[in-house]
PDB file of C-alpha atoms in Angstrom:
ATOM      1  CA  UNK A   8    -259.797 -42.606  34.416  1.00 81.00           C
ATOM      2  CA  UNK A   9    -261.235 -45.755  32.814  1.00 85.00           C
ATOM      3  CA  UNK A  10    -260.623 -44.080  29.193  1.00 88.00           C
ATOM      4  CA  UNK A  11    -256.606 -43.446  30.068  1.00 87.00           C
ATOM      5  CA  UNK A  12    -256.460 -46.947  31.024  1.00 89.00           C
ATOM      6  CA  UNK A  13    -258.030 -47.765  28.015  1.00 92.00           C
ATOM      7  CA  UNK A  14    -255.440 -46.321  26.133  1.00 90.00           C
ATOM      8  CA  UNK A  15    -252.753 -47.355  28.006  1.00 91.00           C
ATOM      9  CA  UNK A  16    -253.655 -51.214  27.008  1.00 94.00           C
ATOM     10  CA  UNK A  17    -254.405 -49.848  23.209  1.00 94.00           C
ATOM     11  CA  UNK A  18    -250.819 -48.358  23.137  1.00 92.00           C
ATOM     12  CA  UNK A  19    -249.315 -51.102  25.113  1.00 93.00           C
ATOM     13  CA  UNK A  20    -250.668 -53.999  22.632  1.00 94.00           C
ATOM     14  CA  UNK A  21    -249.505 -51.371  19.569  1.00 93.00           C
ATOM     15  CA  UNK A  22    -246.256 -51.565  20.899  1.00 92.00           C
ATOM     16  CA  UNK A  23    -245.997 -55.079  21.511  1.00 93.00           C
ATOM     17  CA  UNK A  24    -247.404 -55.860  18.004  1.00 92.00           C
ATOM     18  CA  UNK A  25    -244.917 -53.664  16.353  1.00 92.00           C
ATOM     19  CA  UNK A  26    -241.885 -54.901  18.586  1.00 91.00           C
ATOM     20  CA  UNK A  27    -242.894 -58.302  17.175  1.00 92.00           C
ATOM     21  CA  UNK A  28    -243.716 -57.796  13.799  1.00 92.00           C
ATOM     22  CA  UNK A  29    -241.617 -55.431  12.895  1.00 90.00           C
ATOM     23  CA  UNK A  30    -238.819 -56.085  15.699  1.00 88.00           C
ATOM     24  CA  UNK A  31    -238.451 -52.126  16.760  1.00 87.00           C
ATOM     25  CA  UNK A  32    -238.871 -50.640  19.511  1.00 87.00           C
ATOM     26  CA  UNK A  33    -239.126 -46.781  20.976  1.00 89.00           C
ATOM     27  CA  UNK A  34    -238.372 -45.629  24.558  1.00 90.00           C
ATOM     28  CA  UNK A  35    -240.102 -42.567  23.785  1.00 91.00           C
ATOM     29  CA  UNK A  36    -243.159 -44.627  22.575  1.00 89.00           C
ATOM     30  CA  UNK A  37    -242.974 -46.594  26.013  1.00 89.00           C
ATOM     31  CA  UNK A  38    -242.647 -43.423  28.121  1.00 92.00           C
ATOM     32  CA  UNK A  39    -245.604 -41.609  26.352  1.00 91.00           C
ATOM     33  CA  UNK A  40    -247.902 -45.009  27.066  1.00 92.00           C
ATOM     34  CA  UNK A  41    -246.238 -45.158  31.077  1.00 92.00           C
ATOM     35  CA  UNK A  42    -248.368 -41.236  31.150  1.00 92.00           C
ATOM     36  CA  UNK A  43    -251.566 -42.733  30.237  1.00 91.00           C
ATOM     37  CA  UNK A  44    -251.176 -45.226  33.302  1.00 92.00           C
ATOM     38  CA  UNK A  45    -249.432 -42.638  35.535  1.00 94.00           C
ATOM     39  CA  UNK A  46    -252.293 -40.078  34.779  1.00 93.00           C
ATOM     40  CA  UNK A  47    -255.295 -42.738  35.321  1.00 93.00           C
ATOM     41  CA  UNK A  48    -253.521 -43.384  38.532  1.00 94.00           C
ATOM     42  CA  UNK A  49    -253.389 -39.791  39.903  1.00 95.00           C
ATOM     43  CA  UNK A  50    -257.081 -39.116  38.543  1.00 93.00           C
ATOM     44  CA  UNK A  51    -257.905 -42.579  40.519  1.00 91.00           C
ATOM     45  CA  UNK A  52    -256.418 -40.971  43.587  1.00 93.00           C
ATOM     46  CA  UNK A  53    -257.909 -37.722  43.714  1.00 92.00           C
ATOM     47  CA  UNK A  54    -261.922 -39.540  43.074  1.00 88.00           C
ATOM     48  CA  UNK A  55    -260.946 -41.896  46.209  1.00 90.00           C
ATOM     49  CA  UNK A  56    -259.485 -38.299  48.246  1.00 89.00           C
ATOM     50  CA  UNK A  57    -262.968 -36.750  47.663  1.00 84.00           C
ATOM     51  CA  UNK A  58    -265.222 -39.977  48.196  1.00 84.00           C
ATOM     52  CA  UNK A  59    -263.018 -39.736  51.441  1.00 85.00           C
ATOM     53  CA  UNK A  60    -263.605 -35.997  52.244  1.00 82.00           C
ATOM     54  CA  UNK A  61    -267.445 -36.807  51.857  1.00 78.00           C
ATOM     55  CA  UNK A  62    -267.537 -39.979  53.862  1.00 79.00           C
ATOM     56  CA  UNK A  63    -265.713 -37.391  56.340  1.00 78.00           C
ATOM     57  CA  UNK A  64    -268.324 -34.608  56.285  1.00 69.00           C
ATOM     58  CA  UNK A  65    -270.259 -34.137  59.609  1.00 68.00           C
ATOM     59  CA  UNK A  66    -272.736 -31.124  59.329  1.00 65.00           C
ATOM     60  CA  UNK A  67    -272.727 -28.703  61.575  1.00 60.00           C
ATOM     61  CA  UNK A  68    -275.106 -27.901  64.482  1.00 67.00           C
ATOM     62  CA  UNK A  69    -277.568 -25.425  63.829  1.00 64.00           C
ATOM     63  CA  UNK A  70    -277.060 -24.601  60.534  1.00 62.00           C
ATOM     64  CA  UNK A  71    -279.936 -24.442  57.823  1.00 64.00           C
ATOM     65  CA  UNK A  72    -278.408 -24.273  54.959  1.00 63.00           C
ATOM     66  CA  UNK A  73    -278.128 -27.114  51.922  1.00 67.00           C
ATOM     67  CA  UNK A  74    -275.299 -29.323  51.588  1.00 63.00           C
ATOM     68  CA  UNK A  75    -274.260 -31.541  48.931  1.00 66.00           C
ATOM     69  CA  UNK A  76    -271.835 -34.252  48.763  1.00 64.00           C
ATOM     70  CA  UNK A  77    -268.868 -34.256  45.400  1.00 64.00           C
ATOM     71  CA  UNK A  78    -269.935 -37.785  44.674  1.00 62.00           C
ATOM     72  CA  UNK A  79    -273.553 -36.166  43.978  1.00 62.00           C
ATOM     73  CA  UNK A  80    -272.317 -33.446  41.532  1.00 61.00           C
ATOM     74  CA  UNK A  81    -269.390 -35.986  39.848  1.00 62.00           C
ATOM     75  CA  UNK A  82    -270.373 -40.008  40.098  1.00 60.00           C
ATOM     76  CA  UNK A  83    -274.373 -39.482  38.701  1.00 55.00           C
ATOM     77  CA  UNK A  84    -275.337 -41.015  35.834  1.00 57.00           C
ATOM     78  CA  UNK A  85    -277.538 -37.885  34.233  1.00 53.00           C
ATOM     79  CA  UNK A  86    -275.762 -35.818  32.386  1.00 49.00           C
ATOM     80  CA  UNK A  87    -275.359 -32.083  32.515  1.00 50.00           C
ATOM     81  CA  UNK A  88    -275.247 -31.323  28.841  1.00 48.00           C
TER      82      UNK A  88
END
């Protein structure tokens, strides 16, 4: 999420600089740039569902099995490769 938003504000201050230096400007450059935002947005959305889902989860009564949480798997700071 954080790297689409990073390029959204790359992409947004390369338009801007060309609009202004140059003095053109692209619709299809703007719409491409508006998917970077729209797609950190629906990534954002689906992390807070599943932090949700986990602050949800009540185990149930007398089972003995292990559980684990998304967060645990997802939001660590180790990495897996």
């Amino acid at each position: 999420m954080e790297r689409l938003l990073l390029f959204f504000a790359v992409a947004s201050i390369g338009i801007a600089l060309r609009f202004f230096i140059l003095g053109e400007f692209e619709w299809k450059q703007l719409l491409i740039v508006s998917c970077f935002f729209a797609g950190a947005l629906l990534i954002g959305g689906i992390e807070w569902w599943l932090a949700w889902l986990d602050a949800r989860y009540e185990k149930a009564e007398g089972e003995d099995v292990w559980h684990t949480h998304m967060a645990e798997r997802f939001w660590t700071e180790k990495s897996v490769c």
